[in-house]
PDB file of C-alpha atoms in Angstrom:
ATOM      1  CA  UNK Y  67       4.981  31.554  -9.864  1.00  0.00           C
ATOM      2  CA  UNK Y  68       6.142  34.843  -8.724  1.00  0.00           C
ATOM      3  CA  UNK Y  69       8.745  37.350  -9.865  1.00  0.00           C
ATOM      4  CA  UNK Y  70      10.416  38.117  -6.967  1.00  0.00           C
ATOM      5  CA  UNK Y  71      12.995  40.662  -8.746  1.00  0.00           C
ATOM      6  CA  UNK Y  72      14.054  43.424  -6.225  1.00  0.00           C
ATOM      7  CA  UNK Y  73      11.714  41.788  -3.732  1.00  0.00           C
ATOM      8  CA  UNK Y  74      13.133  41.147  -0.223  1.00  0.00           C
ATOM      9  CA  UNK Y  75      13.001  37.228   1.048  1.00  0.00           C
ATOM     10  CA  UNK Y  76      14.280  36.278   4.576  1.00  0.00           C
ATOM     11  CA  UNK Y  77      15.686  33.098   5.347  1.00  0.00           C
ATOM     12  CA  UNK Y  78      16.351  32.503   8.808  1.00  0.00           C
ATOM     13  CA  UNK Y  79      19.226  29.446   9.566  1.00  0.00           C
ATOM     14  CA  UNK Y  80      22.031  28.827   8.352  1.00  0.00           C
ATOM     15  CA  UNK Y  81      22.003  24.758   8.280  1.00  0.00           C
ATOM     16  CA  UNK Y  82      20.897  22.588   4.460  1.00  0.00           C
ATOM     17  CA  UNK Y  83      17.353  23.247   4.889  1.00  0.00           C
ATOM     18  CA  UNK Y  84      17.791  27.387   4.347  1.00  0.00           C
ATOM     19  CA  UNK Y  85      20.405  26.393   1.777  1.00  0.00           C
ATOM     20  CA  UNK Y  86      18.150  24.473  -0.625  1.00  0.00           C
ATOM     21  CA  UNK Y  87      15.680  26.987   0.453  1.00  0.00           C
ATOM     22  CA  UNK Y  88      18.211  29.973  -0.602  1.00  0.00           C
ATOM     23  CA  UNK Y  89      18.660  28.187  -4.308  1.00  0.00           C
ATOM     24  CA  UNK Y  90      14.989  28.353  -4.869  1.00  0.00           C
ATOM     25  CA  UNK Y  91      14.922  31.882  -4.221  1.00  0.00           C
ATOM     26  CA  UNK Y  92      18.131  33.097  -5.645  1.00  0.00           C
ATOM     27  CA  UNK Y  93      16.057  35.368  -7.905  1.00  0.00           C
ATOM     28  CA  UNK Y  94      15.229  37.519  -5.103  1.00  0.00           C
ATOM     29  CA  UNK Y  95      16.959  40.050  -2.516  1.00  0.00           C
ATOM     30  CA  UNK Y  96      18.418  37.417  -0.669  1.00  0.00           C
ATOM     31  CA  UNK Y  97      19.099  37.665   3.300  1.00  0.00           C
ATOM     32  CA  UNK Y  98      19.900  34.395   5.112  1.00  0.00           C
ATOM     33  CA  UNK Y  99      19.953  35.265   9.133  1.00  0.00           C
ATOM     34  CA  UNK Y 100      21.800  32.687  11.105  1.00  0.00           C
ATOM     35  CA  UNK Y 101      24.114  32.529  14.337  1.00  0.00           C
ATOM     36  CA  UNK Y 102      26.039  29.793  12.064  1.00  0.00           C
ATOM     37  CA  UNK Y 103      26.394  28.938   8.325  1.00  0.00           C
ATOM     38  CA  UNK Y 104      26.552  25.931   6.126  1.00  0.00           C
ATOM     39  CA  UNK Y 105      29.354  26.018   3.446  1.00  0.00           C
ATOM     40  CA  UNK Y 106      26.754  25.982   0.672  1.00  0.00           C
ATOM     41  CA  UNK Y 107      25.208  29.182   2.306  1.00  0.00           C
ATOM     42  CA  UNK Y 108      28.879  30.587   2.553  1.00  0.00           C
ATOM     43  CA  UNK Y 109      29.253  30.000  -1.284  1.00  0.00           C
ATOM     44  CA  UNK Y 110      26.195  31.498  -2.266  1.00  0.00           C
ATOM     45  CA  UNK Y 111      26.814  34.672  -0.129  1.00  0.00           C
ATOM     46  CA  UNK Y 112      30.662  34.691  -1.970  1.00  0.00           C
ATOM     47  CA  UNK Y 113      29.148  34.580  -5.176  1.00  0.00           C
ATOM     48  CA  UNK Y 114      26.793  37.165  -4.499  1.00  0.00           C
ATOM     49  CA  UNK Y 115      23.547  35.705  -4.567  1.00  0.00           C
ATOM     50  CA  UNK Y 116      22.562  36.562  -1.342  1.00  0.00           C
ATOM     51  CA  UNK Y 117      23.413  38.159   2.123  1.00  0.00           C
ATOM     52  CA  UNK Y 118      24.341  37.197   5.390  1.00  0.00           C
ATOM     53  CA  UNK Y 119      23.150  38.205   9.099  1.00  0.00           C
ATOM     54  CA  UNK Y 120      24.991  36.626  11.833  1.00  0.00           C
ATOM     55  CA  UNK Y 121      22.236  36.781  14.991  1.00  0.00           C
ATOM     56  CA  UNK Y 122      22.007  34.386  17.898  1.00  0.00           C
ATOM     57  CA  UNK Y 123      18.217  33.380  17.284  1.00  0.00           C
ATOM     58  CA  UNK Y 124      17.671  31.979  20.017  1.00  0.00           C
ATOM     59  CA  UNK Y 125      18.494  34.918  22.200  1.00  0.00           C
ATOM     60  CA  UNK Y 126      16.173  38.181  22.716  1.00  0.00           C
ATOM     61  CA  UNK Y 127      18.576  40.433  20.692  1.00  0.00           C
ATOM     62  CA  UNK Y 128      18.810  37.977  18.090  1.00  0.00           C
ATOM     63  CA  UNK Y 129      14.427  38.053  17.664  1.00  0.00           C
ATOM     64  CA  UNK Y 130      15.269  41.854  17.611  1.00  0.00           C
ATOM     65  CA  UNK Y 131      17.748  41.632  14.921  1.00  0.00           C
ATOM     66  CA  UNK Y 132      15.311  38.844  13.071  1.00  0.00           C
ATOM     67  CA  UNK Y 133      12.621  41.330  13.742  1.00  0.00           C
ATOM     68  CA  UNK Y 134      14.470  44.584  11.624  1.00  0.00           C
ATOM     69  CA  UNK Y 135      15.647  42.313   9.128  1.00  0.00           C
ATOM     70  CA  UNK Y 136      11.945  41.327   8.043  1.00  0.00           C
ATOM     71  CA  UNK Y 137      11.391  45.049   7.537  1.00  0.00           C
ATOM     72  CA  UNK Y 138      10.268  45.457   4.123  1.00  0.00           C
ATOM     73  CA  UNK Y 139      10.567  41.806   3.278  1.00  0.00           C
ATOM     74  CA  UNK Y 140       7.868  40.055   0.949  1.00  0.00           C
ATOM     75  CA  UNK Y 141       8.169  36.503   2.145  1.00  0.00           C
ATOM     76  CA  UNK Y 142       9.852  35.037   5.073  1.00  0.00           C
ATOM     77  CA  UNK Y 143      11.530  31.361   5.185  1.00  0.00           C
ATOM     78  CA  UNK Y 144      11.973  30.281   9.373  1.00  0.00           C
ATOM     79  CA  UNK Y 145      14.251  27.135   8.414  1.00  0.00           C
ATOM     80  CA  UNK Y 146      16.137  26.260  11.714  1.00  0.00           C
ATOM     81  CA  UNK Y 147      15.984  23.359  13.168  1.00  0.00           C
ATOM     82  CA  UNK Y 148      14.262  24.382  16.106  1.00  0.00           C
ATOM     83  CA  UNK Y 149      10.313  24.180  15.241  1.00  0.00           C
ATOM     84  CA  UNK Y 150       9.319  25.857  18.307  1.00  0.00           C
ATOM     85  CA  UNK Y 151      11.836  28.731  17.093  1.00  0.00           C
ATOM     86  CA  UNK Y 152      10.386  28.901  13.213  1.00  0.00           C
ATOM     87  CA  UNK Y 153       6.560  28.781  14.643  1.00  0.00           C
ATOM     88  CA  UNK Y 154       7.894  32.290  16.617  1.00  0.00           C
ATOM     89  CA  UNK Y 155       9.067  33.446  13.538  1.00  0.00           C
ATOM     90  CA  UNK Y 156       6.482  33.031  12.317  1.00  0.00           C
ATOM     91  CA  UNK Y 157       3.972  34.831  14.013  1.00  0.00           C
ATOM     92  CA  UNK Y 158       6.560  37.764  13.719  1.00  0.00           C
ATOM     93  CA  UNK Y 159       6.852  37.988   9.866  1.00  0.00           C
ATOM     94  CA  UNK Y 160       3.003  37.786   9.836  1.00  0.00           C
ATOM     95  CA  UNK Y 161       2.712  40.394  12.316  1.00  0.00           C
ATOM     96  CA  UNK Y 162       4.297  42.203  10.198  1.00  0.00           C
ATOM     97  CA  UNK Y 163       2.562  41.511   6.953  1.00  0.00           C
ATOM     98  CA  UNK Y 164       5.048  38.993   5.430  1.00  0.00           C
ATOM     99  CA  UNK Y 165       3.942  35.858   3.886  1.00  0.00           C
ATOM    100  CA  UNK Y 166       5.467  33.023   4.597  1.00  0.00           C
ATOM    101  CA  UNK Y 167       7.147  29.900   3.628  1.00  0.00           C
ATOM    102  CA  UNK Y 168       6.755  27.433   5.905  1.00  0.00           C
ATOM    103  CA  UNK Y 169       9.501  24.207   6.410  1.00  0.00           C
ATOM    104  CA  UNK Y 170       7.149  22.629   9.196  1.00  0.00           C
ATOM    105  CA  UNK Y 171       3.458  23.677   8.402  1.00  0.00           C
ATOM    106  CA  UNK Y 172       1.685  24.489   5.422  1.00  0.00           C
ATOM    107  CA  UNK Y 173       2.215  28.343   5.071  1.00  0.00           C
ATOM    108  CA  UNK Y 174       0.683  31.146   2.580  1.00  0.00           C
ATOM    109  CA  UNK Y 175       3.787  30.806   0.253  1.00  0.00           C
ATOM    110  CA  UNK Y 176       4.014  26.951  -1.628  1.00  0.00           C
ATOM    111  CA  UNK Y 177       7.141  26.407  -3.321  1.00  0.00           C
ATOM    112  CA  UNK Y 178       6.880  23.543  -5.953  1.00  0.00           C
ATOM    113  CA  UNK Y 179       9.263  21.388  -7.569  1.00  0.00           C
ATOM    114  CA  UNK Y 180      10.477  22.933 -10.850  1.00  0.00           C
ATOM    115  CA  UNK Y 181      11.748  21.691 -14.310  1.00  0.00           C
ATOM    116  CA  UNK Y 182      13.223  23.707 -16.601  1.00  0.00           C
ATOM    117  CA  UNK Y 183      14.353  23.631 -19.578  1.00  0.00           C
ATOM    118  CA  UNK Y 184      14.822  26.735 -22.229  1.00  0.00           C
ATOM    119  CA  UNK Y 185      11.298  28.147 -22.209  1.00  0.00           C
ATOM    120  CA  UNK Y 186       9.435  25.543 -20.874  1.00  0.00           C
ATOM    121  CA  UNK Y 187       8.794  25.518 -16.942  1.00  0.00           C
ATOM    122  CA  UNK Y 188       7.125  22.707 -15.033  1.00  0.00           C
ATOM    123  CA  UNK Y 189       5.950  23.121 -11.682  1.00  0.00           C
ATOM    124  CA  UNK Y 190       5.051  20.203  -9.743  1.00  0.00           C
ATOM    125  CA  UNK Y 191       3.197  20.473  -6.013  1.00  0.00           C
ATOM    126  CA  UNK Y 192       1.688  17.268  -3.967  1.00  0.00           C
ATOM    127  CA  UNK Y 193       1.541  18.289  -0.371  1.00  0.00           C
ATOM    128  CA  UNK Y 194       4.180  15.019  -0.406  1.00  0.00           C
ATOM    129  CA  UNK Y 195       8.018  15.331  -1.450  1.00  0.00           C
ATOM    130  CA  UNK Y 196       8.301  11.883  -2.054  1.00  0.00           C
ATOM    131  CA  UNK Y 197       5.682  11.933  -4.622  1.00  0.00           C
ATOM    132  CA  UNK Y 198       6.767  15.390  -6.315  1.00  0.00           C
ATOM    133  CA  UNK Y 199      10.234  13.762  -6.708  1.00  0.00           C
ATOM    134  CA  UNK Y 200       8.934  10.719  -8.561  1.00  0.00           C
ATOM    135  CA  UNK Y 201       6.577  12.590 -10.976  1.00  0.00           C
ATOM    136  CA  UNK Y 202       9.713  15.261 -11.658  1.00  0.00           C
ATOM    137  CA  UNK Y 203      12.021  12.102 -12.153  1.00  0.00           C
ATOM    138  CA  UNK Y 204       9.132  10.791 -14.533  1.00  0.00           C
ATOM    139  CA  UNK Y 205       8.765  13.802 -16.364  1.00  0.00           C
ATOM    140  CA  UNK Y 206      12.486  15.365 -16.906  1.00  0.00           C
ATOM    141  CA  UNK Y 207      12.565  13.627 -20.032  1.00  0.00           C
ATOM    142  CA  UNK Y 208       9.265  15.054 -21.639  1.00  0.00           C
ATOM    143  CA  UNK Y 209      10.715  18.330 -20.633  1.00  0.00           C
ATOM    144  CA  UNK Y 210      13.556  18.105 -22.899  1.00  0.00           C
ATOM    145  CA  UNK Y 211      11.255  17.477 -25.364  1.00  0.00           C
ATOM    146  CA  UNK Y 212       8.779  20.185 -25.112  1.00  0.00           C
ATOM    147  CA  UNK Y 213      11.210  22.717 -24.951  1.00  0.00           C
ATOM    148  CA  UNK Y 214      12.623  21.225 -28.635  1.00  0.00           C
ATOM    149  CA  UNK Y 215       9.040  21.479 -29.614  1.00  0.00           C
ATOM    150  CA  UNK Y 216       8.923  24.935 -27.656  1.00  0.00           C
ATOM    151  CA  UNK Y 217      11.975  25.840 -30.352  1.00  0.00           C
ATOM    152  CA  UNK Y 218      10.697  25.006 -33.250  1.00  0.00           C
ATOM    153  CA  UNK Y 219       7.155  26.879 -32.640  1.00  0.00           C
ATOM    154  CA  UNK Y 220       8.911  30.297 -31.284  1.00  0.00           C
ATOM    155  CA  UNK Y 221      10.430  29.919 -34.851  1.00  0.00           C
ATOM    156  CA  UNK Y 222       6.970  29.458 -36.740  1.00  0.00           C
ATOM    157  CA  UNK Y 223       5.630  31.774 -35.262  1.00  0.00           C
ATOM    158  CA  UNK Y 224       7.729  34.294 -35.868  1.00  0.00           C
ATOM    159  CA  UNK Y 225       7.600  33.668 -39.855  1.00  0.00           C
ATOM    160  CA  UNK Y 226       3.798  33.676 -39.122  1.00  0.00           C
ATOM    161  CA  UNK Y 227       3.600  36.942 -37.614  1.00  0.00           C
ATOM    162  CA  UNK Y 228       4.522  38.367 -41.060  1.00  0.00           C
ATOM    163  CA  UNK Y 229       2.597  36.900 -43.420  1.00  0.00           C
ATOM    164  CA  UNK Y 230      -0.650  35.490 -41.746  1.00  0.00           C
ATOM    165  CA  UNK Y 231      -3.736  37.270 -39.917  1.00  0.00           C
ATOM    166  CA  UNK Y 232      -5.692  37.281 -37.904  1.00  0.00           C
ATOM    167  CA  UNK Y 233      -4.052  35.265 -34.448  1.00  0.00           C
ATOM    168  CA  UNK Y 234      -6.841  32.693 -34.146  1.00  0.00           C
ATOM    169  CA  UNK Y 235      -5.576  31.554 -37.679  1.00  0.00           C
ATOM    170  CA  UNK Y 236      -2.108  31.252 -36.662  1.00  0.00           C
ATOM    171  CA  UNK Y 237      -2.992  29.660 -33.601  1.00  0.00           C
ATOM    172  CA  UNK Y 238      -4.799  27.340 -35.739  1.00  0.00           C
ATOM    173  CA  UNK Y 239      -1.687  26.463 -37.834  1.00  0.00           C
ATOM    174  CA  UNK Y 240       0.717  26.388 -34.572  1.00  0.00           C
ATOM    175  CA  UNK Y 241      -1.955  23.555 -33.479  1.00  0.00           C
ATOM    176  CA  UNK Y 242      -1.164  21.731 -36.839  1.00  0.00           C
ATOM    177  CA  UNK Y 243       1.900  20.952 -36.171  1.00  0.00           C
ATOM    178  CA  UNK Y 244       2.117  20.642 -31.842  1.00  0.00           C
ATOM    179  CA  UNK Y 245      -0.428  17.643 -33.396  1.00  0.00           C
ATOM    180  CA  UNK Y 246       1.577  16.165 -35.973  1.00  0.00           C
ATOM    181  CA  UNK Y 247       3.130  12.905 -34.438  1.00  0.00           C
ATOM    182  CA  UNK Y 248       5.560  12.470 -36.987  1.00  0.00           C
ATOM    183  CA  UNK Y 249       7.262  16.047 -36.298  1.00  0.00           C
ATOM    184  CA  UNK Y 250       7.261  14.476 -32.211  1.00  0.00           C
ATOM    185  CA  UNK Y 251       8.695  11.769 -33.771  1.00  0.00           C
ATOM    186  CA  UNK Y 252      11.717  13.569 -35.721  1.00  0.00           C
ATOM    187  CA  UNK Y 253      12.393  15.493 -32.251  1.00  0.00           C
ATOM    188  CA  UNK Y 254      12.206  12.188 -30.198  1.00  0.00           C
ATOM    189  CA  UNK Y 255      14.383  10.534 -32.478  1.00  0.00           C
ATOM    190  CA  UNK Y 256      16.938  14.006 -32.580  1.00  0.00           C
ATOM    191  CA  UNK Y 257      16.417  15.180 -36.264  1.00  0.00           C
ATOM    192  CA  UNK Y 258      15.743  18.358 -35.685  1.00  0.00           C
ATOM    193  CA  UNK Y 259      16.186  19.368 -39.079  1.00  0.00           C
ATOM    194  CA  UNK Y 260      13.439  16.787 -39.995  1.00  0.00           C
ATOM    195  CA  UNK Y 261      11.098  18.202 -37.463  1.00  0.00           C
ATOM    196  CA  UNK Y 262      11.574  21.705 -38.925  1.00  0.00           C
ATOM    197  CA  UNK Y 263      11.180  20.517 -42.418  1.00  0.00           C
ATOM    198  CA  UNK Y 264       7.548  18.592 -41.446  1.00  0.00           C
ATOM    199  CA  UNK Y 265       6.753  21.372 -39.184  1.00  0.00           C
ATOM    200  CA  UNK Y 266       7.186  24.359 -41.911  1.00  0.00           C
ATOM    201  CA  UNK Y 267       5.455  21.653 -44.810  1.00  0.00           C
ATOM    202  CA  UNK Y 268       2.730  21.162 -42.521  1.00  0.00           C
ATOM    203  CA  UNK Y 269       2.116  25.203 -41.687  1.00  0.00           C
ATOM    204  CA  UNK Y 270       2.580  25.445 -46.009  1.00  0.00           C
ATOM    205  CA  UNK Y 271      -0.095  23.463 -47.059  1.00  0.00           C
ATOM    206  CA  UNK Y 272      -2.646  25.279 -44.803  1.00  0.00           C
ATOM    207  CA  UNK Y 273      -1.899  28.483 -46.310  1.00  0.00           C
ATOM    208  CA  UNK Y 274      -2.704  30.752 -49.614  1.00  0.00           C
ATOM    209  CA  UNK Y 275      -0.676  30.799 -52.205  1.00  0.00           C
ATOM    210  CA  UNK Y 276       0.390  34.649 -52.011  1.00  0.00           C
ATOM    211  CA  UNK Y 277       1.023  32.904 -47.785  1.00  0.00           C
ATOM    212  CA  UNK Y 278       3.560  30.266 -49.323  1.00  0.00           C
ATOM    213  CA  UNK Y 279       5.083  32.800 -51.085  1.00  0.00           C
ATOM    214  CA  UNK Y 280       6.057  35.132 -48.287  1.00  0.00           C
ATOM    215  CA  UNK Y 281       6.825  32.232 -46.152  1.00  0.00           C
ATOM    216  CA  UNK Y 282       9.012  30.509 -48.675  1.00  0.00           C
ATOM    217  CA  UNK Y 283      10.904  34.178 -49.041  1.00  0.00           C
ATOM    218  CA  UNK Y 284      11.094  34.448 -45.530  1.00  0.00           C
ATOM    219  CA  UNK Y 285      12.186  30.637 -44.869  1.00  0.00           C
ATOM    220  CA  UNK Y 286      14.528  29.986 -41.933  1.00  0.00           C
ATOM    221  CA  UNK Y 287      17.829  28.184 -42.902  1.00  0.00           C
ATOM    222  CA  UNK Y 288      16.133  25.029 -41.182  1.00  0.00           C
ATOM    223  CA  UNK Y 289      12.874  25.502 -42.959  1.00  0.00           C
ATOM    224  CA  UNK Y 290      11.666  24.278 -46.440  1.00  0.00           C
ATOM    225  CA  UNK Y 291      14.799  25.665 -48.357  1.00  0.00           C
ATOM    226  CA  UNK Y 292      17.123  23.102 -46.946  1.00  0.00           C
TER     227      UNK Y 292
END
């Protein structure tokens, strides 16, 4: 995945294609180049998260305009409905050095289907939107999970950091309890309490005594002092 803070992407139309196409790159500096725009792009430009171009595509001024506007740019989105008019556009934002994201053809910038939830990101990429759309519906759910999991770890680890070297032995203790079924269980069944409770006995019983200590004194409120 790529940061694309402070980084330049053009979308050119204005229809649902460069809309959907404008959400999934609302992190960036956001210019959507269109003779017309949707209402969803219209939003999106009133709430700030990106800028509009009005340019007649189709027309030689309008390539010029298209043309200035990809100065600068990092990645390029041709999303009209004219394929003839994204394969010029194309050619022009490669010209120019500008990868691109392709709505027709396979192009040097892949945009997958993403899950997120807290810090856990999925990114899911077939070649075939029919199939990405079943595996994300398939694996929204687990998501949820894994970032509860995600949770609870950040918190270990933290207490860890303190009290336990070297990393490879922390890492070793982290593994402990991602491999505990019963703590999946607690978080599957929403007792997230339990989980942290199992999670924090689990990490205890792998450590020294002067380790259980510190931990103990160190405990977070959903930890082994509940």
């Amino acid at each position: 995945m790529i940061d694309l803070k402070g980084r330049r992407v053009v979308i050119f139309g204005g229809g649902g294609v460069a809309a959907r196409k404008a959400r999934l790159f609302s992190h960036g500096d956001l210019l959507v180049v269109s003779r017309e725009f949707s209402p969803a792009v219209l939003r999106m430009a009133s709430e700030g998260l990106l800028k509009i171009l009005k340019a007649d595509l189709m027309s030689e001024d309008g390539l010029e305009i298209a043309v200035r506007a990809l100065d600068g740019a990092f990645i390029a989105v041709p999303a009209t409905s004219n394929q003839a008019l994204n394969a010029a556009l194309e050619d022009i934002a490669r010209r120019k050095g500008v990868l691109v994201n392709s709505v027709d053809r396979e192009g040097e910038v892949v945009v997958p289907s993403i899950i997120e939830k807290g810090s856990v990101v999925l990114a899911i990429s077939t070649g075939i939107p029919a199939l990405s759309r079943y595996i994300r519906m398939r694996l929204e759910r687990d998501v949820e999970l894994y970032a509860l999991m995600a949770d609870l770890l950040s918190s270990i680890r933290e207490d860890l950091k303190k009290n336990v070297e070297p990393q490879s032995r922390r890492r070793d203790l982290l593994w402990s309890v991602v491999s505990d079924k019963s703590i999946w269980s607690c978080l599957e069944n929403g007792d997230i309490a339990g989980a942290h409770e199992k999670a924090y006995m689990r990490v205890r019983e792998n450590l020294t005594p002067d380790e259980q200590d510190n931990l103990d004194a160190g405990d977070s409120q959903e930890g082994l002092d509940k």
